[in-house]
PDB file of C-alpha atoms in Angstrom:
ATOM      1  CA  MET A   1     158.750  69.279 -63.311  1.00 98.00           C
ATOM      2  CA  LYS A   2     160.803  70.658 -65.859  1.00 98.00           C
ATOM      3  CA  PHE A   3     159.435  71.329 -69.336  1.00 98.00           C
ATOM      4  CA  THR A   4     162.077  71.955 -72.542  1.00 98.00           C
ATOM      5  CA  PHE A   5     160.271  72.930 -75.588  1.00 98.00           C
ATOM      6  CA  LEU A   6     161.832  71.097 -78.307  1.00 98.00           C
ATOM      7  CA  GLY A   7     159.663  72.260 -81.033  1.00 98.00           C
ATOM      8  CA  THR A   8     157.229  75.122 -81.061  1.00 98.00           C
ATOM      9  CA  SER A   9     156.033  75.961 -84.287  1.00 98.00           C
ATOM     10  CA  HIS A  10     152.544  75.173 -85.641  1.00 97.00           C
ATOM     11  CA  GLY A  11     151.721  72.640 -88.673  1.00 95.00           C
ATOM     12  CA  ILE A  12     155.086  73.592 -90.383  1.00 96.00           C
ATOM     13  CA  THR A  13     159.070  73.869 -89.820  1.00 96.00           C
ATOM     14  CA  GLU A  14     159.767  77.305 -89.502  1.00 95.00           C
ATOM     15  CA  LYS A  15     163.251  78.684 -89.971  1.00 93.00           C
ATOM     16  CA  ASP A  16     163.870  78.735 -86.251  1.00 94.00           C
ATOM     17  CA  ARG A  17     161.206  76.375 -84.891  1.00 97.00           C
ATOM     18  CA  PHE A  18     160.440  72.912 -85.107  1.00 98.00           C
ATOM     19  CA  THR A  19     157.070  70.875 -85.110  1.00 98.00           C
ATOM     20  CA  SER A  20     155.608  70.213 -81.609  1.00 98.00           C
ATOM     21  CA  SER A  21     157.201  68.340 -79.098  1.00 98.00           C
ATOM     22  CA  ILE A  22     157.810  68.843 -75.161  1.00 98.00           C
ATOM     23  CA  LEU A  23     160.004  66.997 -73.083  1.00 98.00           C
ATOM     24  CA  VAL A  24     159.035  66.445 -69.547  1.00 98.00           C
ATOM     25  CA  GLU A  25     161.404  65.438 -66.721  1.00 98.00           C
ATOM     26  CA  SER A  26     160.452  64.682 -63.258  1.00 97.00           C
ATOM     27  CA  GLY A  27     163.158  63.525 -60.886  1.00 94.00           C
ATOM     28  CA  LYS A  28     165.085  60.696 -63.184  1.00 94.00           C
ATOM     29  CA  ARG A  29     162.425  59.842 -65.320  1.00 97.00           C
ATOM     30  CA  SER A  30     161.568  61.877 -68.531  1.00 98.00           C
ATOM     31  CA  TYR A  31     158.303  61.884 -70.873  1.00 98.00           C
ATOM     32  CA  LEU A  32     157.713  63.321 -74.230  1.00 98.00           C
ATOM     33  CA  ILE A  33     154.520  65.043 -75.187  1.00 98.00           C
ATOM     34  CA  ASP A  34     154.050  64.903 -79.035  1.00 98.00           C
ATOM     35  CA  ALA A  35     156.604  64.043 -81.520  1.00 98.00           C
ATOM     36  CA  GLY A  36     156.753  66.483 -84.436  1.00 95.00           C
ATOM     37  CA  ALA A  37     160.240  67.656 -83.749  1.00 87.00           C
ATOM     38  CA  PRO A  38     163.294  65.591 -85.124  1.00 95.00           C
ATOM     39  CA  ILE A  39     162.964  64.068 -81.777  1.00 96.00           C
ATOM     40  CA  MET A  40     166.045  61.712 -81.710  1.00 96.00           C
ATOM     41  CA  LYS A  41     168.542  64.339 -82.990  1.00 96.00           C
ATOM     42  CA  LEU A  42     167.081  66.703 -80.239  1.00 96.00           C
ATOM     43  CA  LEU A  43     167.015  64.341 -77.580  1.00 96.00           C
ATOM     44  CA  ARG A  44     170.556  62.900 -77.837  1.00 94.00           C
ATOM     45  CA  GLU A  45     171.682  66.580 -78.715  1.00 95.00           C
ATOM     46  CA  ARG A  46     170.524  67.069 -74.933  1.00 95.00           C
ATOM     47  CA  GLU A  47     171.879  63.937 -73.779  1.00 96.00           C
ATOM     48  CA  VAL A  48     168.971  62.598 -72.328  1.00 96.00           C
ATOM     49  CA  ASP A  49     169.346  58.819 -71.365  1.00 95.00           C
ATOM     50  CA  LEU A  50     166.692  57.329 -73.513  1.00 96.00           C
ATOM     51  CA  ALA A  51     166.591  54.529 -71.119  1.00 95.00           C
ATOM     52  CA  SER A  52     164.655  57.223 -68.480  1.00 96.00           C
ATOM     53  CA  LEU A  53     161.947  57.596 -71.315  1.00 97.00           C
ATOM     54  CA  SER A  54     159.095  56.442 -69.631  1.00 97.00           C
ATOM     55  CA  GLY A  55     156.646  57.008 -72.605  1.00 97.00           C
ATOM     56  CA  ILE A  56     155.779  59.112 -75.532  1.00 98.00           C
ATOM     57  CA  PHE A  57     152.430  60.634 -75.649  1.00 98.00           C
ATOM     58  CA  ILE A  58     150.778  61.819 -78.636  1.00 98.00           C
ATOM     59  CA  THR A  59     147.704  64.502 -78.184  1.00 98.00           C
ATOM     60  CA  HIS A  60     146.129  64.092 -81.410  1.00 98.00           C
ATOM     61  CA  SER A  61     146.511  62.354 -85.167  1.00 96.00           C
ATOM     62  CA  HIS A  62     148.191  65.351 -87.037  1.00 97.00           C
ATOM     63  CA  CYS A  63     151.334  64.921 -88.841  1.00 96.00           C
ATOM     64  CA  ASP A  64     152.873  68.040 -87.060  1.00 97.00           C
ATOM     65  CA  HIS A  65     152.660  66.130 -83.860  1.00 98.00           C
ATOM     66  CA  PHE A  66     154.119  62.800 -84.359  1.00 97.00           C
ATOM     67  CA  LEU A  67     155.949  62.600 -87.583  1.00 96.00           C
ATOM     68  CA  GLY A  68     159.430  62.647 -85.749  1.00 97.00           C
ATOM     69  CA  LEU A  69     158.506  59.306 -84.133  1.00 96.00           C
ATOM     70  CA  VAL A  70     158.787  57.519 -87.552  1.00 95.00           C
ATOM     71  CA  GLU A  71     162.676  57.853 -87.621  1.00 95.00           C
ATOM     72  CA  PHE A  72     162.713  57.577 -83.703  1.00 96.00           C
ATOM     73  CA  MET A  73     161.120  54.380 -84.158  1.00 94.00           C
ATOM     74  CA  ASN A  74     163.783  53.210 -87.123  1.00 93.00           C
ATOM     75  CA  GLN A  75     166.494  53.997 -85.224  1.00 94.00           C
ATOM     76  CA  ILE A  76     165.333  52.576 -81.682  1.00 94.00           C
ATOM     77  CA  GLU A  77     164.159  49.157 -83.253  1.00 90.00           C
ATOM     78  CA  CYS A  78     167.103  48.904 -85.772  1.00 89.00           C
ATOM     79  CA  PHE A  79     170.036  49.680 -84.042  1.00 91.00           C
ATOM     80  CA  ASN A  80     172.301  47.493 -81.580  1.00 89.00           C
ATOM     81  CA  GLU A  81     173.127  50.945 -79.664  1.00 90.00           C
ATOM     82  CA  PHE A  82     169.689  50.676 -78.414  1.00 92.00           C
ATOM     83  CA  GLY A  83     169.700  47.282 -76.937  1.00 88.00           C
ATOM     84  CA  GLY A  84     167.624  46.989 -73.932  1.00 89.00           C
ATOM     85  CA  ILE A  85     165.644  50.057 -74.595  1.00 93.00           C
ATOM     86  CA  ARG A  86     162.128  49.868 -74.035  1.00 93.00           C
ATOM     87  CA  ILE A  87     159.652  52.908 -75.121  1.00 94.00           C
ATOM     88  CA  ASN A  88     156.338  52.991 -74.822  1.00 95.00           C
ATOM     89  CA  VAL A  89     153.949  55.036 -77.335  1.00 96.00           C
ATOM     90  CA  PHE A  90     150.295  55.985 -76.226  1.00 97.00           C
ATOM     91  CA  GLY A  91     148.450  57.518 -78.995  1.00 97.00           C
ATOM     92  CA  PRO A  92     144.300  58.287 -79.487  1.00 96.00           C
ATOM     93  CA  GLU A  93     142.327  56.006 -81.112  1.00 90.00           C
ATOM     94  CA  ASN A  94     142.907  56.772 -84.609  1.00 88.00           C
ATOM     95  CA  PHE A  95     146.388  57.174 -84.692  1.00 94.00           C
ATOM     96  CA  PRO A  96     148.083  55.347 -87.672  1.00 92.00           C
ATOM     97  CA  PHE A  97     150.112  52.862 -85.501  1.00 91.00           C
ATOM     98  CA  ALA A  98     149.936  50.024 -87.910  1.00 88.00           C
ATOM     99  CA  PRO A  99     150.563  52.194 -91.103  1.00 90.00           C
ATOM    100  CA  MET A 100     153.804  53.476 -89.655  1.00 91.00           C
ATOM    101  CA  ARG A 101     154.916  49.821 -88.790  1.00 87.00           C
ATOM    102  CA  TYR A 102     154.280  48.685 -91.916  1.00 87.00           C
ATOM    103  CA  PHE A 103     155.798  51.510 -93.867  1.00 90.00           C
ATOM    104  CA  LEU A 104     159.059  50.959 -91.782  1.00 88.00           C
ATOM    105  CA  PHE A 105     159.131  47.238 -91.586  1.00 83.00           C
ATOM    106  CA  GLY A 106     156.813  45.640 -93.537  1.00 81.00           C
ATOM    107  CA  ASP A 107     154.793  44.549 -90.609  1.00 70.00           C
ATOM    108  CA  GLU A 108     150.984  44.253 -91.331  1.00 62.00           C
ATOM    109  CA  SER A 109     149.856  44.203 -87.764  1.00 65.00           C
ATOM    110  CA  GLU A 110     150.050  47.143 -85.156  1.00 68.00           C
ATOM    111  CA  HIS A 111     152.769  45.453 -83.101  1.00 61.00           C
ATOM    112  CA  GLY A 112     154.112  42.961 -85.619  1.00 53.00           C
ATOM    113  CA  THR A 113     155.482  39.525 -84.907  1.00 47.00           C
ATOM    114  CA  ASP A 114     157.073  38.546 -81.768  1.00 44.00           C
ATOM    115  CA  LYS A 115     160.548  38.721 -83.367  1.00 46.00           C
ATOM    116  CA  PHE A 116     161.645  41.437 -85.200  1.00 47.00           C
ATOM    117  CA  ILE A 117     163.451  41.103 -87.966  1.00 48.00           C
ATOM    118  CA  PRO A 118     164.804  44.476 -89.718  1.00 51.00           C
ATOM    119  CA  PRO A 119     164.996  44.805 -93.526  1.00 50.00           C
ATOM    120  CA  LYS A 120     168.931  44.582 -93.649  1.00 52.00           C
ATOM    121  CA  THR A 121     171.416  43.587 -91.028  1.00 53.00           C
ATOM    122  CA  GLY A 122     175.224  44.106 -90.685  1.00 55.00           C
ATOM    123  CA  GLY A 123     177.485  46.458 -89.248  1.00 60.00           C
ATOM    124  CA  SER A 124     175.381  48.158 -86.036  1.00 71.00           C
ATOM    125  CA  ARG A 125     171.969  46.814 -87.098  1.00 68.00           C
ATOM    126  CA  LYS A 126     170.284  44.946 -84.818  1.00 67.00           C
ATOM    127  CA  LYS A 127     170.160  41.017 -85.492  1.00 60.00           C
ATOM    128  CA  ASP A 128     167.453  38.747 -84.933  1.00 54.00           C
ATOM    129  CA  ASP A 129     167.824  38.531 -81.096  1.00 55.00           C
ATOM    130  CA  GLY A 130     164.512  37.280 -80.161  1.00 57.00           C
ATOM    131  CA  GLU A 131     164.047  40.010 -77.933  1.00 62.00           C
ATOM    132  CA  GLY A 132     160.944  41.480 -79.984  1.00 71.00           C
ATOM    133  CA  HIS A 133     159.842  45.128 -80.454  1.00 84.00           C
ATOM    134  CA  ARG A 134     161.790  47.860 -78.207  1.00 90.00           C
ATOM    135  CA  VAL A 135     158.593  50.310 -79.127  1.00 92.00           C
ATOM    136  CA  ARG A 136     155.376  49.289 -78.140  1.00 91.00           C
ATOM    137  CA  PHE A 137     152.028  51.122 -78.736  1.00 93.00           C
ATOM    138  CA  THR A 138     148.981  51.958 -76.558  1.00 94.00           C
ATOM    139  CA  ARG A 139     145.774  53.155 -77.553  1.00 95.00           C
ATOM    140  CA  TYR A 140     144.111  55.697 -74.987  1.00 97.00           C
ATOM    141  CA  THR A 141     140.740  57.185 -74.416  1.00 95.00           C
ATOM    142  CA  GLU A 142     139.681  59.912 -72.024  1.00 96.00           C
ATOM    143  CA  GLY A 143     140.581  59.366 -68.376  1.00 98.00           C
ATOM    144  CA  THR A 144     144.144  58.095 -66.770  1.00 98.00           C
ATOM    145  CA  ILE A 145     146.144  56.681 -69.364  1.00 98.00           C
ATOM    146  CA  PHE A 146     149.442  56.506 -67.373  1.00 98.00           C
ATOM    147  CA  ASP A 147     150.552  56.357 -63.850  1.00 98.00           C
ATOM    148  CA  ASP A 148     154.448  54.828 -62.926  1.00 96.00           C
ATOM    149  CA  GLY A 149     154.206  56.361 -59.785  1.00 96.00           C
ATOM    150  CA  ALA A 150     156.507  59.705 -60.256  1.00 96.00           C
ATOM    151  CA  MET A 151     154.122  60.771 -63.051  1.00 98.00           C
ATOM    152  CA  LYS A 152     150.361  60.710 -63.317  1.00 98.00           C
ATOM    153  CA  ILE A 153     148.815  61.528 -66.980  1.00 98.00           C
ATOM    154  CA  THR A 154     144.991  62.465 -67.513  1.00 98.00           C
ATOM    155  CA  ALA A 155     143.656  62.619 -71.219  1.00 98.00           C
ATOM    156  CA  ILE A 156     140.629  65.261 -71.609  1.00 98.00           C
ATOM    157  CA  LYS A 157     139.028  65.207 -74.780  1.00 98.00           C
ATOM    158  CA  THR A 158     139.081  68.357 -76.779  1.00 98.00           C
ATOM    159  CA  GLU A 159     137.227  69.481 -79.981  1.00 98.00           C
ATOM    160  CA  HIS A 160     140.421  70.618 -82.310  1.00 97.00           C
ATOM    161  CA  CYS A 161     139.665  67.248 -84.302  1.00 96.00           C
ATOM    162  CA  PRO A 162     137.906  63.765 -83.372  1.00 95.00           C
ATOM    163  CA  ASP A 163     141.072  62.455 -81.423  1.00 96.00           C
ATOM    164  CA  SER A 164     142.368  65.236 -80.061  1.00 98.00           C
ATOM    165  CA  HIS A 165     143.363  65.547 -76.100  1.00 98.00           C
ATOM    166  CA  ALA A 166     144.610  67.761 -73.573  1.00 98.00           C
ATOM    167  CA  PHE A 167     146.832  66.141 -70.992  1.00 99.00           C
ATOM    168  CA  LEU A 168     147.130  66.886 -67.001  1.00 98.00           C
ATOM    169  CA  LEU A 169     150.379  65.988 -65.690  1.00 98.00           C
ATOM    170  CA  GLU A 170     150.784  65.752 -61.962  1.00 98.00           C
ATOM    171  CA  SER A 171     154.147  64.941 -60.364  1.00 98.00           C
ATOM    172  CA  GLU A 172     155.962  65.996 -57.244  1.00 95.00           C
ATOM    173  CA  GLY A 173     152.957  67.711 -56.047  1.00 97.00           C
ATOM    174  CA  LYS A 174     152.914  69.763 -58.763  1.00 98.00           C
ATOM    175  CA  ARG A 175     150.026  70.007 -61.582  1.00 98.00           C
ATOM    176  CA  ALA A 176     150.627  71.155 -65.503  1.00 98.00           C
ATOM    177  CA  LEU A 177     147.906  71.198 -68.091  1.00 98.00           C
ATOM    178  CA  ILE A 178     149.149  70.945 -71.629  1.00 99.00           C
ATOM    179  CA  THR A 179     146.244  71.719 -73.583  1.00 98.00           C
ATOM    180  CA  GLY A 180     147.112  70.447 -76.972  1.00 98.00           C
ATOM    181  CA  ASP A 181     145.782  72.296 -80.186  1.00 98.00           C
ATOM    182  CA  LEU A 182     142.371  73.705 -79.343  1.00 98.00           C
ATOM    183  CA  ARG A 183     139.354  75.348 -81.111  1.00 98.00           C
ATOM    184  CA  VAL A 184     139.793  79.403 -82.770  1.00 97.00           C
ATOM    185  CA  ASP A 185     137.791  80.617 -79.917  1.00 97.00           C
ATOM    186  CA  LEU A 186     139.039  78.368 -76.715  1.00 97.00           C
ATOM    187  CA  SER A 187     135.677  76.861 -76.147  1.00 97.00           C
ATOM    188  CA  ASP A 188     137.195  73.498 -75.887  1.00 98.00           C
ATOM    189  CA  MET A 189     139.835  74.604 -73.269  1.00 98.00           C
ATOM    190  CA  PRO A 190     139.389  71.886 -70.790  1.00 98.00           C
ATOM    191  CA  GLU A 191     136.882  72.816 -67.671  1.00 98.00           C
ATOM    192  CA  ILE A 192     139.686  71.674 -65.248  1.00 98.00           C
ATOM    193  CA  ALA A 193     141.605  74.737 -65.829  1.00 98.00           C
ATOM    194  CA  PHE A 194     138.807  77.165 -64.777  1.00 98.00           C
ATOM    195  CA  CYS A 195     137.804  75.143 -61.421  1.00 97.00           C
ATOM    196  CA  GLU A 196     140.882  73.555 -60.294  1.00 96.00           C
ATOM    197  CA  ARG A 197     144.064  74.890 -59.006  1.00 96.00           C
ATOM    198  CA  LEU A 198     146.740  74.244 -61.539  1.00 98.00           C
ATOM    199  CA  ASP A 199     150.829  75.360 -61.195  1.00 98.00           C
ATOM    200  CA  LEU A 200     150.902  75.756 -65.172  1.00 98.00           C
ATOM    201  CA  LEU A 201     149.023  75.856 -68.126  1.00 98.00           C
ATOM    202  CA  ILE A 202     150.810  75.130 -71.670  1.00 98.00           C
ATOM    203  CA  THR A 203     148.831  76.021 -74.644  1.00 98.00           C
ATOM    204  CA  GLU A 204     148.559  77.092 -78.127  1.00 98.00           C
ATOM    205  CA  ALA A 205     148.888  80.052 -80.837  1.00 98.00           C
ATOM    206  CA  ALA A 206     148.154  78.184 -83.964  1.00 97.00           C
ATOM    207  CA  HIS A 207     144.614  78.670 -83.789  1.00 97.00           C
ATOM    208  CA  PRO A 208     143.305  81.137 -81.424  1.00 97.00           C
ATOM    209  CA  LEU A 209     143.971  84.492 -81.927  1.00 97.00           C
ATOM    210  CA  TRP A 210     145.443  86.098 -78.781  1.00 97.00           C
ATOM    211  CA  SER A 211     144.956  89.712 -79.177  1.00 96.00           C
ATOM    212  CA  GLU A 212     140.994  89.089 -79.436  1.00 97.00           C
ATOM    213  CA  GLU A 213     139.065  90.359 -76.373  1.00 97.00           C
ATOM    214  CA  ARG A 214     137.209  86.905 -76.447  1.00 97.00           C
ATOM    215  CA  ILE A 215     140.732  84.938 -75.886  1.00 98.00           C
ATOM    216  CA  ILE A 216     142.102  87.646 -73.469  1.00 97.00           C
ATOM    217  CA  SER A 217     138.701  87.268 -71.489  1.00 97.00           C
ATOM    218  CA  ARG A 218     138.571  83.646 -71.339  1.00 97.00           C
ATOM    219  CA  ALA A 219     142.468  83.737 -70.429  1.00 97.00           C
ATOM    220  CA  ARG A 220     141.714  85.711 -67.420  1.00 97.00           C
ATOM    221  CA  SER A 221     139.411  82.764 -65.659  1.00 97.00           C
ATOM    222  CA  ILE A 222     142.091  80.070 -66.003  1.00 98.00           C
ATOM    223  CA  LEU A 223     143.518  79.032 -62.395  1.00 97.00           C
ATOM    224  CA  ALA A 224     146.831  78.888 -63.424  1.00 98.00           C
ATOM    225  CA  PRO A 225     149.259  81.850 -62.452  1.00 98.00           C
ATOM    226  CA  LYS A 226     151.561  80.943 -65.185  1.00 98.00           C
ATOM    227  CA  ILE A 227     150.337  80.532 -68.983  1.00 98.00           C
ATOM    228  CA  VAL A 228     152.983  79.287 -71.218  1.00 98.00           C
ATOM    229  CA  ILE A 229     152.152  79.661 -75.045  1.00 98.00           C
ATOM    230  CA  THR A 230     153.552  77.434 -77.656  1.00 98.00           C
ATOM    231  CA  HIS A 231     152.624  75.945 -81.454  1.00 98.00           C
ATOM    232  CA  VAL A 232     153.150  79.451 -82.584  1.00 97.00           C
ATOM    233  CA  CYS A 233     151.586  80.380 -85.962  1.00 97.00           C
ATOM    234  CA  PRO A 234     153.956  83.612 -86.706  1.00 94.00           C
ATOM    235  CA  PHE A 235     151.416  85.108 -89.101  1.00 93.00           C
ATOM    236  CA  ARG A 236     148.375  84.573 -87.207  1.00 94.00           C
ATOM    237  CA  ASN A 237     149.856  85.347 -83.808  1.00 96.00           C
ATOM    238  CA  THR A 238     152.829  87.901 -84.461  1.00 95.00           C
ATOM    239  CA  GLU A 239     154.836  88.942 -81.649  1.00 94.00           C
ATOM    240  CA  GLU A 240     152.660  92.150 -81.416  1.00 95.00           C
ATOM    241  CA  HIS A 241     149.712  90.062 -80.824  1.00 95.00           C
ATOM    242  CA  LEU A 242     151.683  88.169 -78.087  1.00 97.00           C
ATOM    243  CA  SER A 243     152.622  90.970 -76.462  1.00 97.00           C
ATOM    244  CA  VAL A 244     149.047  92.529 -76.480  1.00 96.00           C
ATOM    245  CA  ALA A 245     147.753  89.212 -74.477  1.00 97.00           C
ATOM    246  CA  LYS A 246     150.860  89.509 -71.845  1.00 97.00           C
ATOM    247  CA  GLU A 247     150.091  92.855 -71.353  1.00 97.00           C
ATOM    248  CA  ARG A 248     146.347  92.489 -70.869  1.00 97.00           C
ATOM    249  CA  LEU A 249     146.753  89.350 -68.742  1.00 98.00           C
ATOM    250  CA  SER A 250     149.530  90.857 -66.427  1.00 97.00           C
ATOM    251  CA  ALA A 251     147.514  91.673 -63.590  1.00 97.00           C
ATOM    252  CA  SER A 252     146.325  87.976 -62.943  1.00 96.00           C
ATOM    253  CA  HIS A 253     148.941  85.952 -65.080  1.00 98.00           C
ATOM    254  CA  THR A 254     152.250  85.435 -66.113  1.00 98.00           C
ATOM    255  CA  VAL A 255     152.314  84.835 -69.858  1.00 98.00           C
ATOM    256  CA  ILE A 256     155.275  83.677 -71.520  1.00 98.00           C
ATOM    257  CA  SER A 257     155.825  82.687 -75.310  1.00 98.00           C
ATOM    258  CA  VAL A 258     158.396  80.025 -75.789  1.00 98.00           C
ATOM    259  CA  THR A 259     160.651  79.337 -78.726  1.00 98.00           C
ATOM    260  CA  ASP A 260     162.507  76.093 -79.577  1.00 98.00           C
ATOM    261  CA  GLY A 261     165.100  75.058 -76.751  1.00 97.00           C
ATOM    262  CA  ASP A 262     163.318  77.354 -73.996  1.00 98.00           C
ATOM    263  CA  ILE A 263     163.209  75.574 -70.326  1.00 98.00           C
ATOM    264  CA  ILE A 264     160.361  76.058 -67.764  1.00 98.00           C
ATOM    265  CA  GLU A 265     160.232  74.565 -64.310  1.00 98.00           C
ATOM    266  CA  ILE A 266     157.500  74.327 -61.766  1.00 97.00           C
TER     267      ILE A 266
END
C-alpha cells in the first residue's frame, strides 16, 4: 500500500498545508480517505486516473474532512470529460449528503433523480444523457464497509464526535489503521492498535499533545512499528513537541510527522 498525504493540516488550511485527505493506492486501484483538501486539483496534479478511484471514505462530519468533496462532486457530475466515471462516497450516519446535493443541483433527495440535469448546459458541460448520477452515496456504521477484493476497509467507532470513525485498511497482506480525529488523551484509540499487529498507524496531532507523558505512554503500547502523525495543529503541536515524541518513542517505534505531498509505503 502507498499513502500520499494530500492534506495534513488541522481544522483550517495553513500556508503550507491543506486540510485532511490521504490518497491510498494498492495495485491499480486507489482510495481516498477524507476529502478536506482541494482534492480535484491534487488528484489531477498527481495524474491519478479517476476511473481507478474505487471510493471516497469520510471519517466524520466535520467540514475540514469533507468540503473538498463539494467541488469534486460538482465537476464529476457536470462535465463531459468525466463521462464513464463512477465514484462511491462512504460517509457516517450524520453526513450531510442531501444538503450537499441540494446546494449544488437543487435535488431534494440524497441521490437526486435517476436522470441528472445540471443547472446549465453548453460547452463541455454534461447534457442529459440518461446516464444518471456519477457520484453515489452510501452511509456506513461500524464493521466492514467496503471490500472490492483488493482492499478491505473496516470502520471502528471513536469518540471525537458523535459520528467519528477510524478505518482499518487491509490489502496486499498489509494492515494499516487510520484513526481519524481522537480525544485529547487518546482514550478512544481503537483497541485493535494494542492487541493486533499492524504494519502502520496513521494518527493525528490536532487534539492530543504529543509531548505529554500520558500520550507517549499510551503510544508505547501500540503494536505498529511505524506511527505516522498527520492533521497537525502547529500552535498545539510544534516541531519541538513532535520531536519529543519521536525521541522518547524511538526505542520501540519509528515516528514520522508528515507534510503535504509526503509518501509512505508499506
